[in-house]
């Protein structure tokens, strides 16, 4: 199913060092036909502004044609999402099941 | 079309004379008290492309030694100091030079050979000298000298490259220092802010940071203040934050509506750069005579407010403010200002999230913990807040570099200032 991408992010730290790799991975997995993206961040312990910048890029990249849901945010990541209002852009779900429901998968 | 000049500095200089390949010519010094031997060897080696010098004893040999000598062929037995002494003297003074030493002797006993080898002889020729063996010795010498010369050239190249790199690094560091100095000069100064007292902390994670703090008078009794945190750090973030700082200062909004418009404009300007860069920001205006202020929070941690001289119920808390997206995310984003009281005794503290990371509870940035720490400064002069944060940072990082830029600005009305009294009198 190329219209759906389910991505388990393996980086423990999504920072400036990891961002280029993370973005290249998203670019590969989220093609132009992709309309639903489930991003599992449960392995991500820390995210900085550069890592968050890649997620903002993903939101713009998918745009109005599709939907993104995020699952498994750790507390530090959740704080960053709250401060920047990123959590108002898309569903931040407690589990992968919830995220699947949010995307009607 | 004019080609951009190549400004990349040259580290490796291909024309450097030290790096040119030398000739294969060998300089040979023959040392023997027997004229017949020196003549025979001299003719043979000259015929094989060597440049010959001759000596008949130790002293002559030492005087003949100069830079061009690559190989010494010496007799063992000579009147006065013998060949063994000569080899020891040569190895003592020319140990680092690529010098190949050959000993000619009629004596093949193990002890002599052992002593000569220990003294530094590379090769032996036994009398009578066999021309084929002489050719083999010369061929070995050529290979050895060639290797030595190549190593010398490479060493010279490495040394010079290292020196050039060091010079470039010094220049780069000076440039970064100068840029960091310019950034630091943007920091607000209390003497330029009538009606306010302030303290700030500004600690970039690297030489150049993406954080910037500003405060400037924008009208009668009014001050614009802001703290921006550009994504990332280093030169790119620093250049961007310097520019955004200047833009906000140029726009100099003096009321809530103008502040919203200034943030909207800056948001669109950042988006127009197509640099995929963004900034979180807090910007506000305080009107000291009116005892009020407005604040806009764009993706930034909530400010803290404290009441000096207040009771237990007035402990330092987060100021409830409308939240907006960071600058540079979405062109349609709105930036609404929140009004807050800023009367005598009120202190406002804004800071970058780098500071929260220094107050984390089990890896979670904790604004509540920061508020509790800052609350200990409630009944002390405002400068105590800056000092407390500096101590917090010193305690935390030790020799470890900061993971993120850290900045903080605290302001309070200056009750003794004329601006406040004017309004009170009227």
XYZ file of C-alpha atoms in Angstrom:
531
model
C 0.000 0.000 0.000
C 1.988 2.959 -1.208
C -0.621 5.467 -0.005
C 0.265 4.633 3.608
C 3.595 4.909 5.362
C 4.098 3.477 8.847
C 7.449 4.648 10.147
C 9.116 3.591 13.380
C 11.779 6.200 14.030
C 14.886 4.511 15.402
C 16.911 7.585 16.383
C 17.139 8.014 20.170
C 18.103 11.652 19.593
C 16.507 13.622 16.788
C 18.945 16.538 16.799
C 21.043 18.489 14.310
C 23.349 15.493 13.829
C 20.498 13.079 13.046
C 18.232 15.492 11.142
C 19.683 15.068 7.589
C 19.448 11.281 7.870
C 15.926 11.475 9.333
C 14.758 13.785 6.584
C 16.270 11.625 3.829
C 14.498 8.597 5.334
C 11.142 10.425 5.392
C 11.703 11.661 1.846
C 12.187 8.067 0.693
C 9.275 6.561 2.606
C 6.731 9.329 2.086
C 6.298 9.497 -1.672
C 4.022 11.854 -3.606
C 1.195 9.278 -3.605
C 1.365 8.833 0.162
C -1.737 10.187 1.910
C -1.466 8.638 5.382
C 1.630 8.709 7.551
C 1.932 7.063 10.954
C 5.064 8.150 12.757
C 6.025 6.140 15.827
C 8.360 8.201 18.009
C 8.483 5.843 21.005
C 12.245 5.319 20.569
C 12.938 9.061 20.438
C 14.120 10.240 23.864
C 15.206 13.719 22.828
C 14.309 16.074 20.008
C 15.761 19.520 19.402
C 14.614 22.400 17.216
C 16.328 20.957 14.139
C 14.593 17.584 14.582
C 11.275 19.391 14.994
C 12.067 21.372 11.827
C 12.086 18.084 9.895
C 8.622 17.215 11.244
C 7.336 20.641 10.158
C 8.788 19.941 6.740
C 6.877 16.611 6.708
C 3.617 18.392 7.589
C 4.111 20.772 4.651
C 5.330 17.947 2.388
C 2.183 15.862 2.962
C 0.103 19.041 2.960
C -3.640 18.958 2.407
C -3.549 15.740 0.389
C -3.099 13.540 3.428
C -2.975 13.049 7.155
C -0.248 12.361 9.666
C -0.566 10.869 13.138
C 2.159 10.569 15.712
C 2.371 7.821 18.306
C 4.537 7.193 21.346
C 5.810 10.645 22.265
C 8.122 10.619 25.292
C 7.682 13.430 27.869
C 10.575 15.612 26.606
C 9.248 15.424 23.050
C 5.691 16.109 24.233
C 6.919 19.265 26.006
C 8.577 20.508 22.822
C 5.378 19.794 20.839
C 3.300 21.697 23.404
C 5.578 24.764 23.613
C 5.716 25.151 19.846
C 2.028 24.372 19.253
C 3.109 21.520 17.018
C 0.578 19.339 18.873
C -2.244 21.440 17.402
C -1.268 20.475 13.858
C -1.949 16.742 13.979
C -3.159 13.966 16.306
C -0.586 13.031 18.960
C -1.630 9.590 20.103
C -0.715 7.519 23.122
C -0.323 4.281 21.188
C 0.090 2.993 17.660
C -3.471 1.584 17.796
C -4.879 5.032 18.573
C -2.835 6.495 15.742
C -4.154 3.814 13.366
C -7.699 4.707 14.439
C -6.972 8.397 13.868
C -5.861 7.604 10.323
C -8.699 5.039 9.788
C -6.137 2.327 9.085
C 29.158 36.901 -16.629
C 31.733 37.574 -13.992
C 33.055 34.456 -12.345
C 33.060 34.534 -8.549
C 36.644 34.666 -7.339
C 37.947 31.505 -5.745
C 38.414 32.577 -2.180
C 39.181 29.146 -0.808
C 42.622 29.518 0.742
C 45.412 27.402 -0.736
C 46.654 24.828 1.698
C 48.788 22.737 -0.617
C 51.222 24.602 -2.866
C 52.201 22.455 -5.825
C 54.963 24.896 -6.830
C 56.672 24.675 -3.477
C 60.373 23.949 -4.244
C 60.553 21.703 -1.207
C 58.088 19.372 -2.871
C 59.765 19.031 -6.259
C 61.282 15.646 -6.985
C 65.084 15.773 -6.653
C 67.566 14.239 -9.112
C 68.794 10.700 -8.792
C 72.384 11.917 -8.584
C 74.298 10.419 -5.663
C 77.111 12.257 -3.886
C 79.737 9.738 -2.727
C 82.696 10.344 -0.401
C 85.455 7.713 -0.689
C 87.796 7.494 2.308
C 90.965 5.394 1.970
C 94.652 6.041 2.564
C 95.479 3.862 -0.459
C 95.447 5.955 -3.684
C 95.018 2.865 -5.827
C 91.770 1.983 -4.027
C 90.328 5.514 -4.126
C 91.179 5.777 -7.835
C 89.594 2.425 -8.646
C 86.434 3.102 -6.630
C 86.224 6.716 -7.816
C 86.377 5.707 -11.496
C 83.899 2.863 -11.037
C 81.331 4.953 -9.114
C 81.708 7.994 -11.373
C 80.978 5.627 -14.262
C 77.731 4.696 -12.510
C 76.568 8.314 -12.299
C 77.942 9.314 -8.887
C 79.603 12.589 -7.980
C 82.847 11.714 -6.196
C 84.707 13.376 -3.309
C 87.911 11.879 -1.924
C 89.558 11.803 1.509
C 92.640 9.971 2.772
C 91.995 9.980 6.526
C 89.491 10.693 9.251
C 90.086 14.465 9.471
C 89.869 15.001 5.721
C 86.722 12.925 5.619
C 85.029 15.013 8.313
C 85.982 18.221 6.471
C 84.611 16.818 3.198
C 81.227 15.961 4.654
C 78.611 18.354 3.350
C 74.968 18.409 2.410
C 75.376 16.740 -0.974
C 77.008 13.561 0.349
C 74.539 10.642 0.248
C 76.964 7.761 0.656
C 80.320 7.263 2.383
C 82.577 4.400 1.356
C 85.336 4.044 3.958
C 88.242 1.746 4.525
C 88.370 0.118 7.965
C 92.115 0.346 8.527
C 93.564 3.820 8.196
C 96.434 5.574 9.954
C 95.258 7.624 12.980
C 91.548 7.338 13.661
C 90.221 4.427 11.631
C 87.065 3.668 9.644
C 85.172 2.514 12.749
C 85.814 5.904 14.421
C 84.665 7.663 11.270
C 81.401 5.700 11.118
C 80.668 6.487 14.772
C 81.431 10.181 14.206
C 79.211 10.302 11.103
C 76.326 8.545 12.821
C 76.765 10.807 15.823
C 76.474 14.039 13.861
C 74.487 13.016 10.772
C 72.110 10.508 12.263
C 69.023 12.157 10.807
C 70.474 12.622 7.328
C 69.860 9.950 4.722
C 73.442 8.769 4.693
C 74.343 5.291 3.464
C 77.607 3.998 4.933
C 79.664 1.265 3.261
C 82.795 -0.216 4.827
C 85.627 -1.748 2.824
C 87.677 -4.322 4.640
C 89.766 -7.405 4.067
C 88.725 -8.657 7.471
C 85.669 -10.916 7.587
C 85.749 -11.883 11.259
C 82.394 -11.797 13.007
C 83.486 -9.504 15.811
C 84.649 -6.755 13.431
C 81.515 -7.073 11.301
C 79.377 -6.961 14.464
C 81.110 -3.861 15.837
C 80.886 -2.098 12.462
C 77.193 -2.892 12.117
C 76.584 -1.609 15.632
C 78.484 1.580 14.782
C 76.105 2.178 11.861
C 77.525 0.510 8.747
C 74.831 -0.369 6.193
C 76.873 -2.478 3.778
C 80.258 -4.186 3.475
C 82.564 -4.572 0.501
C 85.382 -7.069 0.917
C 88.755 -6.648 -0.699
C 89.460 -7.215 -3.430
C 86.355 -5.258 -4.397
C 84.123 -7.130 -6.837
C 82.592 -4.641 -9.380
C 79.297 -6.565 -9.427
C 78.973 -6.314 -5.648
C 79.862 -2.634 -5.864
C 77.014 -2.172 -8.352
C 74.612 -4.025 -6.047
C 75.630 -1.872 -3.086
C 75.122 1.276 -5.147
C 71.720 0.109 -6.297
C 70.655 -0.522 -2.672
C 71.965 2.908 -1.739
C 69.963 4.554 -4.508
C 66.772 2.898 -3.303
C 67.426 3.859 0.292
C 68.333 7.470 -0.566
C 65.302 7.788 -2.823
C 63.052 6.609 0.014
C 64.679 9.008 2.452
C 64.264 11.916 0.044
C 60.629 11.054 -0.529
C 59.978 10.908 3.213
C 61.760 14.219 3.678
C 59.636 15.827 0.965
C 56.465 14.476 2.546
C 57.539 15.631 5.982
C 58.220 19.092 4.615
C 54.833 19.092 2.905
C 53.060 17.968 6.078
C 54.863 20.543 8.204
C 53.976 23.355 5.812
C 50.393 22.178 5.445
C 50.103 22.009 9.208
C 51.435 25.566 9.518
C 48.992 26.829 6.897
C 46.091 25.033 8.575
C 47.068 26.524 11.909
C 47.191 30.000 10.392
C 43.791 29.472 8.767
C 42.312 28.182 12.015
C 43.623 31.227 13.879
C 42.083 33.521 11.251
C 38.809 31.616 11.437
C 38.766 31.814 15.223
C 39.470 35.554 15.092
C 36.593 35.976 12.634
C 34.247 33.978 14.842
C 35.392 35.952 17.882
C 34.662 39.202 16.060
C 31.214 37.955 15.013
C 30.462 36.758 18.556
C 31.514 40.204 19.817
C 29.091 41.903 17.419
C 26.316 39.592 18.590
C 27.120 40.300 22.217
C 26.966 44.052 21.598
C 23.282 43.609 20.688
C 22.550 42.751 24.329
C 20.466 45.355 26.146
C 22.084 47.760 28.591
C 20.163 49.009 31.590
C 21.480 52.570 31.317
C 19.773 52.822 27.911
C 16.397 51.728 29.283
C 14.901 54.503 31.424
C 12.275 53.287 33.866
C 13.489 49.681 33.890
C 15.876 47.532 35.841
C 17.073 44.367 34.217
C 19.418 41.414 34.301
C 20.306 38.975 31.566
C 22.232 35.798 30.894
C 23.536 34.992 27.440
C 25.511 31.796 26.931
C 25.832 30.433 23.383
C 26.474 26.664 23.205
C 29.259 27.276 20.686
C 31.212 30.432 19.860
C 28.213 31.735 17.948
C 24.672 31.172 19.137
C 21.197 31.342 17.634
C 19.710 33.069 20.682
C 19.446 36.819 20.894
C 18.093 39.182 23.546
C 16.948 42.723 22.823
C 15.401 45.653 24.679
C 15.005 49.140 23.298
C 12.974 52.245 24.152
C 10.147 52.702 21.635
C 8.298 55.693 23.043
C 7.491 57.650 26.167
C 7.934 55.177 29.024
C 7.650 52.216 26.642
C 10.200 49.512 26.031
C 10.208 46.789 23.402
C 11.870 43.615 24.654
C 12.351 40.270 22.998
C 14.188 36.978 23.120
C 14.580 34.943 19.934
C 15.885 31.411 19.621
C 16.748 30.487 16.044
C 16.695 26.769 15.285
C 20.124 25.184 15.653
C 23.257 27.026 16.617
C 26.546 27.997 15.023
C 27.198 30.503 12.230
C 23.966 30.008 10.276
C 21.690 30.375 13.310
C 23.770 33.279 14.578
C 23.597 35.234 11.315
C 19.837 34.681 11.201
C 19.279 35.743 14.816
C 21.422 38.858 14.319
C 19.283 39.798 11.330
C 15.927 39.113 13.043
C 17.080 41.112 16.063
C 17.836 44.095 13.845
C 14.525 43.766 11.999
C 12.529 43.864 15.220
C 14.530 46.881 16.359
C 13.939 48.629 13.024
C 10.193 47.961 13.115
C 10.175 49.232 16.731
C 6.504 48.444 17.467
C 5.205 50.650 20.282
C 1.784 49.125 21.008
C 0.040 45.740 20.988
C -1.278 45.981 17.418
C 2.055 47.140 16.027
C 3.737 44.277 17.886
C 1.374 41.718 16.276
C 2.037 43.226 12.858
C 5.802 43.228 13.413
C 5.739 39.540 14.338
C 3.549 38.750 11.314
C 5.920 40.609 9.057
C 8.996 38.914 10.501
C 7.229 35.542 10.167
C 6.649 36.153 6.456
C 10.148 37.479 5.913
C 11.624 34.318 7.421
C 9.365 32.159 5.226
C 10.389 34.162 2.156
C 14.035 33.325 2.797
C 13.342 29.714 1.727
C 16.127 28.672 4.060
C 13.962 26.236 6.014
C 14.897 28.033 9.183
C 12.603 29.081 11.987
C 12.746 30.805 15.335
C 10.814 30.642 18.546
C 10.305 34.043 20.064
C 8.907 36.054 22.896
C 8.391 39.712 22.224
C 6.641 42.276 24.328
C 6.191 45.898 25.204
C 6.069 47.289 28.711
C 4.609 50.667 29.546
C 6.085 51.494 32.932
C 4.017 54.653 33.670
C 0.802 52.798 32.787
C 1.888 49.721 34.770
C 1.037 47.267 32.004
C 2.545 45.312 29.169
C 1.712 43.090 26.185
C 3.444 39.938 25.210
C 3.469 37.573 22.238
C 4.729 34.030 22.630
C 5.638 32.229 19.408
C 6.576 28.608 20.091
C 8.515 29.705 23.129
C 8.393 28.642 26.809
C 5.949 30.635 28.948
C 7.392 33.676 30.740
C 7.568 33.717 34.520
C 6.203 36.480 36.744
C 7.119 37.204 40.324
C 5.976 39.768 42.875
C 8.688 41.223 45.020
C 7.759 41.593 48.661
C 4.649 39.473 48.193
C 3.385 36.733 50.472
C 3.445 32.966 50.080
C 0.510 33.124 47.665
C 2.531 35.299 45.270
C 5.137 32.726 44.414
C 6.761 32.897 41.010
C 4.479 31.386 38.386
C 4.115 30.958 34.669
C 2.355 33.831 32.967
C -0.680 32.656 31.037
C -0.196 33.902 27.476
C -1.778 33.133 24.112
C 0.384 30.663 22.194
C 1.394 31.038 18.566
C 3.483 28.967 16.169
C 7.193 29.697 15.875
C 8.220 32.326 13.314
C 8.877 30.824 9.907
C 6.451 27.880 9.984
C 3.218 29.073 8.384
C 2.508 32.274 6.475
C -1.045 32.574 7.819
C -0.014 32.248 11.466
C -1.432 34.882 13.798
C 0.376 36.482 16.674
C -1.977 37.841 19.306
C -0.629 39.904 22.162
C -1.630 39.110 25.739
C -1.917 42.019 28.160
C -0.346 41.661 31.600
C 0.029 43.944 34.636
C 3.493 45.407 35.038
C 3.220 47.592 38.098
C 5.924 48.303 40.639
C 7.012 45.077 42.302
C 6.321 42.905 39.229
C 9.180 41.094 37.580
C 8.940 39.408 34.203
C 11.401 36.671 33.288
C 11.758 35.311 29.743
C 14.218 32.614 28.740
C 15.119 30.150 25.996
C 14.315 26.444 26.279
C 18.056 25.749 26.631
C 17.655 26.927 30.234
C 14.796 24.490 30.852
C 17.075 21.631 29.853
C 19.327 22.690 32.738
C 16.429 22.316 35.197
C 15.100 19.057 33.926
C 13.538 16.479 36.141
C 14.548 13.025 34.878
C 15.188 14.218 31.336
C 12.015 16.290 31.119
C 12.399 20.067 30.782
C 10.643 21.469 33.828
C 9.399 25.065 33.913
C 7.945 24.523 37.381
C 11.331 23.621 38.778
C 12.870 26.701 37.136
C 10.114 28.886 38.625
C 10.779 27.467 42.090
C 14.491 28.191 41.818
C 13.954 31.727 40.552
C 11.409 32.325 43.322
C 14.295 32.261 45.818
C 15.359 35.639 44.359
C 11.988 37.265 45.033
C 13.121 39.572 47.804
C 16.583 40.231 46.456
C 17.693 42.706 43.779
C 16.849 41.628 40.221
C 20.539 40.952 39.464
C 20.276 37.966 41.820
C 18.253 36.136 39.126
C 21.093 36.424 36.595
C 23.624 35.360 39.213
C 21.474 32.370 40.183
C 21.217 31.193 36.569
C 24.969 31.623 36.057
C 25.537 29.460 39.147
C 23.044 26.909 37.846
C 24.925 26.694 34.556
C 28.328 26.493 36.215
C 27.032 23.750 38.502
C 25.530 21.875 35.595
C 28.078 21.998 32.814
C 31.403 22.061 34.619
C 33.741 21.398 31.711
C 30.954 19.996 29.558
C 29.782 22.216 26.694
C 26.143 23.306 26.756
C 23.862 21.288 24.483
C 21.866 24.380 23.535
C 22.205 28.156 23.754
C 20.954 29.515 27.057
C 19.552 33.000 27.486
C 17.384 34.814 29.984
C 16.094 38.336 30.428
C 14.426 39.643 33.584
C 12.930 43.150 33.792
C 11.082 45.163 36.434
C 9.845 48.750 36.683
C 12.365 51.053 38.289
C 10.284 52.707 41.005
C 12.881 55.431 41.535
C 12.773 56.466 37.876
C 11.365 59.775 36.735
C 9.129 58.127 34.167
C 7.105 56.397 36.839
C 6.842 59.468 39.042
C 5.660 61.698 36.184
C 2.577 59.561 35.680
C 1.942 59.240 39.433
C 2.037 63.022 39.820
C -0.282 63.785 36.919
